[in-house]
């Protein structure tokens, strides 16, 4: 697709629409209409990113910083590559080598980075809520790339987009079964909220030690028996055991947990015959999902990664002109 044609198509879908939010901290920062707009734009971006020439000047002259305080492969690479494809100047902050290592606070780091006038800061941290704090402290538009056990909104967007593409455009009443470490999972935090926005039927299957208190308030059902939970499932979404967040201490042994909750071919026979398996990655083979599923078309895990690239391309474009013009940092000191 040539550049002019692509840009015209994008502008036609977007029209004069701007997202109401200046930062993407929680999935609830977006309305259903805004999510639909993001998905329609991503569908257009797909062909472009699969083409020979993957660069357009939509963010030319803008700067994008990635501030990742935790490990990442697909999230950091997709954001960085999409930013480069859009023509932004991208900078990765190496936290191990940053001044936070010398004792600088998160707030001071935020203020320092913001003085470089970035338009967008993409942030990942192990501290739940820190992205919200950061977003209130800087003028740059902040995109949450995962904060502790709280939320991972861009992951939920790419997941629902993938479900619409491969399962059904209309996800209402489709049975989503989320399996595994719901307690520590920020992916669950955003996915369950977005799936609810799409009126999906959500079941969680996990041991009692790995679910959240008051789970019923989330509008999801808990079925600890995986065999029962999988009956009639349209989408089986496996979560990684968050061992870096002490999850291994919540199960008798990791082997026992895996035996009880692993998604394998025998278990998938209990689900709908067209059911698919999804996972945010990284997958721990033979612990979360068995190879006899990973190497079949039942697994949408590679497709989720391509969706990640397209969705993040769209988000960067939409957040590229969201730099706030108020003196936000000062407000925090007065409070
Ligand atoms: C997830 C994360 O970091 O929250 N991964 C991702 O972004 N694709 C899930 C996980 O690490 O288990």
Short mmCIF file of C-alpha atoms and ligand atoms in Angstrom, two decimals:
data_model
loop_
_atom_site.label_atom_id
_atom_site.label_comp_id
_atom_site.label_asym_id
_atom_site.label_seq_id
_atom_site.Cartn_x
_atom_site.Cartn_y
_atom_site.Cartn_z
CA UNK A 1 0.00 0.00 0.00
CA UNK A 2 1.48 3.38 -0.88
CA UNK A 3 1.97 5.95 1.86
CA UNK A 4 -0.50 8.53 0.56
CA UNK A 5 -3.24 5.99 0.22
CA UNK A 6 -2.57 4.57 3.68
CA UNK A 7 -2.63 7.99 5.34
CA UNK A 8 -5.87 8.92 3.60
CA UNK A 9 -7.51 5.73 4.79
CA UNK A 10 -6.36 6.29 8.36
CA UNK A 11 -7.56 9.90 8.37
CA UNK A 12 -10.90 8.82 6.93
CA UNK A 13 -11.47 6.33 9.76
CA UNK A 14 -10.27 8.70 12.46
CA UNK A 15 -12.01 11.81 11.15
CA UNK A 16 -11.55 14.58 13.70
CA UNK A 17 -11.75 12.24 16.67
CA UNK A 18 -9.38 12.66 19.61
CA UNK A 19 -9.27 10.37 22.64
CA UNK A 20 -10.75 12.04 25.71
CA UNK A 21 -7.90 10.87 27.96
CA UNK A 22 -4.38 12.33 27.97
CA UNK A 23 -2.80 9.15 29.41
CA UNK A 24 -3.54 5.43 29.13
CA UNK A 25 -3.12 4.19 32.68
CA UNK A 26 -6.17 1.95 33.00
CA UNK A 27 -8.28 0.27 30.36
CA UNK A 28 -11.18 2.22 31.90
CA UNK A 29 -9.61 5.43 30.56
CA UNK A 30 -11.17 4.45 27.22
CA UNK A 31 -14.82 4.31 26.19
CA UNK A 32 -16.24 1.51 24.08
CA UNK A 33 -16.43 3.88 21.08
CA UNK A 34 -12.77 4.76 21.50
CA UNK A 35 -11.82 1.07 21.68
CA UNK A 36 -13.77 0.46 18.45
CA UNK A 37 -11.92 3.34 16.79
CA UNK A 38 -8.55 1.87 17.88
CA UNK A 39 -9.55 -1.55 16.46
CA UNK A 40 -10.74 -0.08 13.14
CA UNK A 41 -7.49 1.81 12.74
CA UNK A 42 -5.44 -1.29 13.68
CA UNK A 43 -7.16 -3.31 10.95
CA UNK A 44 -5.94 -0.73 8.42
CA UNK A 45 -2.42 -0.72 9.89
CA UNK A 46 -2.07 -4.50 9.48
CA UNK A 47 -1.61 -4.42 5.70
CA UNK A 48 0.77 -1.49 5.96
CA UNK A 49 3.03 -3.16 8.52
CA UNK A 50 3.15 -6.32 6.41
CA UNK A 51 4.29 -4.35 3.38
CA UNK A 52 7.74 -3.53 2.03
CA UNK A 53 7.80 0.09 3.18
CA UNK A 54 6.82 0.44 6.83
CA UNK A 55 7.50 4.08 7.56
CA UNK A 56 5.15 7.07 7.67
CA UNK A 57 5.85 10.52 9.12
CA UNK A 58 2.81 10.65 11.45
CA UNK A 59 5.03 11.22 14.52
CA UNK A 60 7.87 13.02 12.76
CA UNK A 61 9.48 15.51 15.15
CA UNK A 62 7.94 13.82 18.21
CA UNK A 63 9.92 11.99 20.87
CA UNK A 64 9.00 8.78 22.61
CA UNK A 65 10.71 7.47 25.73
CA UNK A 66 10.52 3.90 27.00
CA UNK A 67 11.01 3.58 30.73
CA UNK A 68 10.96 -0.13 31.58
CA UNK A 69 11.77 -1.06 35.16
CA UNK A 70 11.02 -4.77 34.47
CA UNK A 71 12.01 -7.29 31.81
CA UNK A 72 10.18 -7.28 28.50
CA UNK A 73 10.55 -8.62 24.97
CA UNK A 74 7.34 -8.22 22.98
CA UNK A 75 5.99 -5.13 24.72
CA UNK A 76 9.18 -3.07 24.56
CA UNK A 77 10.10 -4.14 21.02
CA UNK A 78 6.62 -3.56 19.58
CA UNK A 79 6.41 -0.07 21.12
CA UNK A 80 9.88 0.88 19.96
CA UNK A 81 9.50 -0.46 16.45
CA UNK A 82 6.04 1.06 15.99
CA UNK A 83 7.39 4.42 17.22
CA UNK A 84 10.22 4.23 14.67
CA UNK A 85 7.77 3.25 11.90
CA UNK A 86 5.79 6.38 12.77
CA UNK A 87 8.94 8.50 12.49
CA UNK A 88 9.30 9.38 16.20
CA UNK A 89 12.69 9.68 17.88
CA UNK A 90 12.73 6.80 20.34
CA UNK A 91 14.87 6.58 23.47
CA UNK A 92 15.13 3.62 25.83
CA UNK A 93 15.98 4.38 29.42
CA UNK A 94 18.06 1.64 30.93
CA UNK A 95 16.83 1.60 34.51
CA UNK A 96 19.83 -0.38 35.77
CA UNK A 97 22.05 2.43 34.53
CA UNK A 98 19.71 5.32 35.41
CA UNK A 99 20.02 7.59 38.43
CA UNK A 100 17.23 5.71 40.23
CA UNK A 101 20.00 3.28 40.95
CA UNK A 102 21.78 6.03 42.88
CA UNK A 103 18.72 6.73 45.01
CA UNK A 104 16.80 9.27 42.93
CA UNK A 105 13.06 9.05 43.57
CA UNK A 106 10.53 8.12 40.92
CA UNK A 107 9.09 11.64 41.05
CA UNK A 108 12.48 13.28 40.50
CA UNK A 109 13.21 10.86 37.66
CA UNK A 110 9.84 11.73 36.12
CA UNK A 111 10.51 15.47 36.35
CA UNK A 112 14.00 15.01 34.88
CA UNK A 113 12.78 12.98 31.92
CA UNK A 114 9.95 15.42 31.29
CA UNK A 115 12.37 18.33 30.95
CA UNK A 116 13.61 16.66 27.76
CA UNK A 117 10.10 17.48 26.42
CA UNK A 118 9.08 13.95 25.40
CA UNK A 119 5.67 13.66 23.79
CA UNK A 120 5.10 10.11 25.00
CA UNK A 121 6.52 8.05 27.87
CA UNK A 122 5.83 4.30 27.76
CA UNK A 123 6.31 2.89 31.22
CA UNK A 124 6.55 -0.52 32.90
CA UNK A 125 7.14 -0.98 36.60
CA UNK A 126 6.76 -3.61 39.31
CA UNK A 127 5.00 -1.05 41.55
CA UNK A 128 1.20 -1.16 41.24
CA UNK A 129 -0.12 2.38 40.81
CA UNK A 130 3.23 3.97 39.99
CA UNK A 131 2.22 4.67 36.39
CA UNK A 132 -0.77 6.67 37.62
CA UNK A 133 1.55 8.69 39.86
CA UNK A 134 4.01 9.18 37.00
CA UNK A 135 1.24 10.32 34.62
CA UNK A 136 0.16 12.97 37.13
CA UNK A 137 3.73 14.20 37.43
CA UNK A 138 4.72 14.75 33.80
CA UNK A 139 3.44 16.63 30.80
CA UNK A 140 4.20 13.80 28.38
CA UNK A 141 1.36 11.43 27.54
CA UNK A 142 2.01 8.31 29.60
CA UNK A 143 1.15 4.83 28.35
CA UNK A 144 1.04 2.05 30.92
CA UNK A 145 2.99 -0.97 29.66
CA UNK A 146 2.27 -2.90 32.88
CA UNK A 147 2.31 -1.75 36.50
CA UNK A 148 2.88 -4.44 39.12
CA UNK A 149 -0.26 -6.44 39.79
CA UNK A 150 -2.59 -3.70 38.60
CA UNK A 151 -3.13 -3.21 34.87
CA UNK A 152 -1.70 -3.75 31.40
CA UNK A 153 -4.21 -1.92 29.19
CA UNK A 154 -2.43 -2.24 25.83
CA UNK A 155 -2.27 -6.02 26.32
CA UNK A 156 -6.05 -6.18 26.86
CA UNK A 157 -6.63 -4.13 23.71
CA UNK A 158 -4.48 -6.38 21.56
CA UNK A 159 -6.13 -9.45 23.09
CA UNK A 160 -9.71 -8.35 22.40
CA UNK A 161 -8.65 -7.23 18.92
CA UNK A 162 -7.19 -10.71 18.29
CA UNK A 163 -10.38 -12.36 19.59
CA UNK A 164 -12.55 -10.26 17.28
CA UNK A 165 -10.34 -11.17 14.36
CA UNK A 166 -10.10 -14.91 14.93
CA UNK A 167 -13.11 -15.88 17.06
CA UNK A 168 -16.02 -13.57 16.29
CA UNK A 169 -16.48 -9.89 15.53
CA UNK A 170 -19.30 -9.96 18.08
CA UNK A 171 -17.81 -11.12 21.38
CA UNK A 172 -20.99 -10.64 23.41
CA UNK A 173 -21.73 -13.78 25.50
CA UNK A 174 -18.64 -15.58 24.17
CA UNK A 175 -17.19 -17.72 26.94
CA UNK A 176 -13.74 -16.56 28.05
CA UNK A 177 -11.95 -18.82 30.53
CA UNK A 178 -8.93 -17.23 32.21
CA UNK A 179 -6.66 -19.87 33.75
CA UNK A 180 -3.86 -19.45 36.26
CA UNK A 181 -2.33 -16.77 38.44
CA UNK A 182 -5.20 -14.31 38.58
CA UNK A 183 -4.00 -12.96 41.93
CA UNK A 184 -0.74 -11.45 40.68
CA UNK A 185 -1.70 -10.80 37.08
CA UNK A 186 -1.99 -7.27 35.74
CA UNK A 187 -3.05 -8.85 32.45
CA UNK A 188 -6.15 -10.13 34.29
CA UNK A 189 -6.71 -6.62 35.70
CA UNK A 190 -7.16 -5.08 32.26
CA UNK A 191 -8.46 -8.10 30.33
CA UNK A 192 -11.38 -8.78 32.67
CA UNK A 193 -12.43 -5.12 32.61
CA UNK A 194 -12.29 -4.89 28.82
CA UNK A 195 -14.02 -8.27 28.33
CA UNK A 196 -16.80 -6.97 30.57
CA UNK A 197 -17.09 -3.86 28.41
CA UNK A 198 -17.67 -6.25 25.48
CA UNK A 199 -20.23 -8.21 27.57
CA UNK A 200 -18.29 -11.46 27.42
CA UNK A 201 -19.08 -14.35 29.75
CA UNK A 202 -15.97 -14.60 32.00
CA UNK A 203 -14.88 -17.58 34.11
CA UNK A 204 -11.67 -17.78 36.10
CA UNK A 205 -10.08 -21.14 36.81
CA UNK A 206 -7.37 -21.13 39.45
CA UNK A 207 -6.69 -22.54 42.91
CA UNK A 208 -8.32 -20.60 45.76
CA UNK A 209 -4.89 -19.23 46.74
CA UNK A 210 -4.41 -17.57 43.34
CA UNK A 211 -7.65 -15.66 42.97
CA UNK A 212 -8.37 -12.12 44.17
CA UNK A 213 -10.50 -11.28 47.17
CA UNK A 214 -14.08 -10.31 46.24
CA UNK A 215 -13.69 -11.73 42.77
CA UNK A 216 -17.47 -11.73 42.31
CA UNK A 217 -17.34 -7.90 42.36
CA UNK A 218 -15.32 -8.13 39.14
CA UNK A 219 -18.30 -9.74 37.42
CA UNK A 220 -16.45 -13.00 36.84
CA UNK A 221 -17.22 -16.55 37.95
CA UNK A 222 -14.66 -18.73 39.77
CA UNK A 223 -14.52 -22.42 38.88
CA UNK A 224 -11.45 -24.04 40.48
CA UNK A 225 -12.02 -27.29 38.61
CA UNK A 226 -10.37 -26.75 35.24
CA UNK A 227 -12.29 -29.56 33.52
CA UNK A 228 -15.61 -28.00 34.52
CA UNK A 229 -14.44 -24.48 33.69
CA UNK A 230 -13.43 -25.42 30.15
CA UNK A 231 -16.82 -26.83 29.16
CA UNK A 232 -18.09 -24.85 26.18
CA UNK A 233 -15.23 -22.30 26.31
CA UNK A 234 -14.65 -20.22 23.18
CA UNK A 235 -11.39 -18.67 24.34
CA UNK A 236 -9.01 -20.23 26.85
CA UNK A 237 -6.62 -17.58 28.14
CA UNK A 238 -3.67 -18.96 30.11
CA UNK A 239 -1.68 -16.80 32.49
CA UNK A 240 1.93 -17.31 33.55
CA UNK A 241 2.62 -18.11 37.20
CA UNK A 242 4.20 -14.81 38.35
CA UNK A 243 7.12 -16.32 40.24
CA UNK A 244 8.83 -12.92 40.43
CA UNK A 245 5.79 -11.85 42.50
CA UNK A 246 6.18 -14.87 44.85
CA UNK A 247 3.44 -16.90 43.14
CA UNK A 248 5.29 -20.19 43.71
CA UNK A 249 4.60 -19.79 47.43
CA UNK A 250 0.84 -19.92 46.74
CA UNK A 251 0.83 -23.48 45.35
CA UNK A 252 2.01 -26.76 46.93
CA UNK A 253 4.63 -27.20 44.20
CA UNK A 254 4.98 -25.71 40.74
CA UNK A 255 4.82 -29.25 39.26
CA UNK A 256 1.57 -30.00 41.04
CA UNK A 257 0.09 -26.68 39.91
CA UNK A 258 1.11 -27.35 36.34
CA UNK A 259 -0.41 -30.82 36.37
CA UNK A 260 -3.69 -29.41 37.60
CA UNK A 261 -3.94 -26.31 35.39
CA UNK A 262 -1.81 -26.79 32.27
CA UNK A 263 -3.69 -26.26 29.00
CA UNK A 264 -3.11 -29.32 26.83
CA UNK A 265 -4.80 -31.11 23.93
CA UNK A 266 -6.81 -33.47 26.16
CA UNK A 267 -8.25 -30.58 28.15
CA UNK A 268 -9.05 -28.55 25.03
CA UNK A 269 -11.35 -31.39 23.91
CA UNK A 270 -13.70 -30.21 26.70
CA UNK A 271 -13.97 -26.72 25.22
CA UNK A 272 -16.00 -25.66 22.17
CA UNK A 273 -14.68 -27.46 19.09
CA UNK A 274 -13.53 -24.17 17.55
CA UNK A 275 -11.99 -22.91 20.81
CA UNK A 276 -8.66 -21.08 20.72
CA UNK A 277 -5.84 -20.71 23.25
CA UNK A 278 -4.29 -17.35 24.07
CA UNK A 279 -1.48 -16.25 26.42
CA UNK A 280 0.17 -12.83 26.89
CA UNK A 281 3.66 -14.36 26.74
CA UNK A 282 6.22 -15.25 27.75
CA UNK A 283 4.83 -18.79 27.73
CA UNK A 284 6.54 -21.26 29.99
CA UNK A 285 6.28 -24.44 27.92
CA UNK A 286 4.96 -27.51 29.74
CA UNK A 287 4.00 -25.35 32.71
CA UNK A 288 1.25 -22.99 31.42
CA UNK A 289 0.59 -24.49 27.98
CA UNK A 290 1.69 -27.83 26.55
CA UNK A 291 3.69 -28.05 23.32
CA UNK A 292 0.89 -30.18 21.83
CA UNK A 293 -1.20 -26.98 21.78
CA UNK A 294 1.52 -24.43 21.07
CA UNK A 295 2.43 -26.10 17.81
CA UNK A 296 -1.11 -26.15 16.40
CA UNK A 297 -3.47 -23.56 14.92
CA UNK A 298 -5.48 -23.67 18.13
CA UNK A 299 -2.86 -21.34 19.62
CA UNK A 300 -3.26 -17.64 18.73
CA UNK A 301 -0.13 -16.67 20.66
CA UNK A 302 1.97 -15.63 17.61
CA UNK A 303 -1.03 -13.71 16.23
CA UNK A 304 -1.30 -11.82 19.52
CA UNK A 305 2.22 -10.51 18.96
CA UNK A 306 1.38 -9.14 15.50
CA UNK A 307 -1.75 -7.55 16.98
CA UNK A 308 0.47 -5.98 19.65
CA UNK A 309 2.55 -4.30 16.98
CA UNK A 310 -0.52 -2.94 15.12
CA UNK A 311 -2.43 -1.81 18.21
CA UNK A 312 0.61 -0.04 19.68
CA UNK A 313 1.26 1.70 16.35
CA UNK A 314 -2.27 3.12 16.54
CA UNK A 315 -1.98 4.06 20.22
CA UNK A 316 1.28 5.91 19.70
CA UNK A 317 -0.28 7.88 16.87
CA UNK A 318 -3.37 8.75 18.93
CA UNK A 319 -1.32 9.73 21.99
CA UNK A 320 1.39 11.55 19.99
CA UNK A 321 -0.21 14.98 20.45
CA UNK A 322 -1.41 14.55 24.02
CA UNK A 323 1.39 16.35 25.81
CA UNK A 324 -0.33 18.23 28.62
CA UNK A 325 0.19 21.95 28.84
CA UNK A 326 -0.47 22.48 32.53
CA UNK A 327 2.25 22.61 35.21
CA UNK A 328 1.26 19.24 36.61
CA UNK A 329 4.25 18.40 38.80
CA UNK A 330 3.80 21.47 41.04
CA UNK A 331 0.27 20.38 41.96
CA UNK A 332 1.63 17.27 43.65
CA UNK A 333 3.77 19.28 46.06
CA UNK A 334 0.84 21.50 47.06
CA UNK A 335 -1.45 18.59 47.84
C1 LIG B 1 2.90 -9.90 30.58
C2 LIG B 1 3.39 -8.88 31.57
O1 LIG B 1 4.54 -8.50 31.59
O2 LIG B 1 2.55 -8.45 32.32
N1 LIG B 1 3.65 -10.03 29.43
C3 LIG B 1 3.51 -9.18 28.40
O3 LIG B 1 3.51 -7.98 28.52
N2 LIG B 1 3.36 -9.74 27.20
C4 LIG B 1 2.57 -11.20 31.23
C5 LIG B 1 3.61 -11.96 31.97
O4 LIG B 1 4.75 -11.52 32.13
O5 LIG B 1 3.28 -13.05 32.42
#
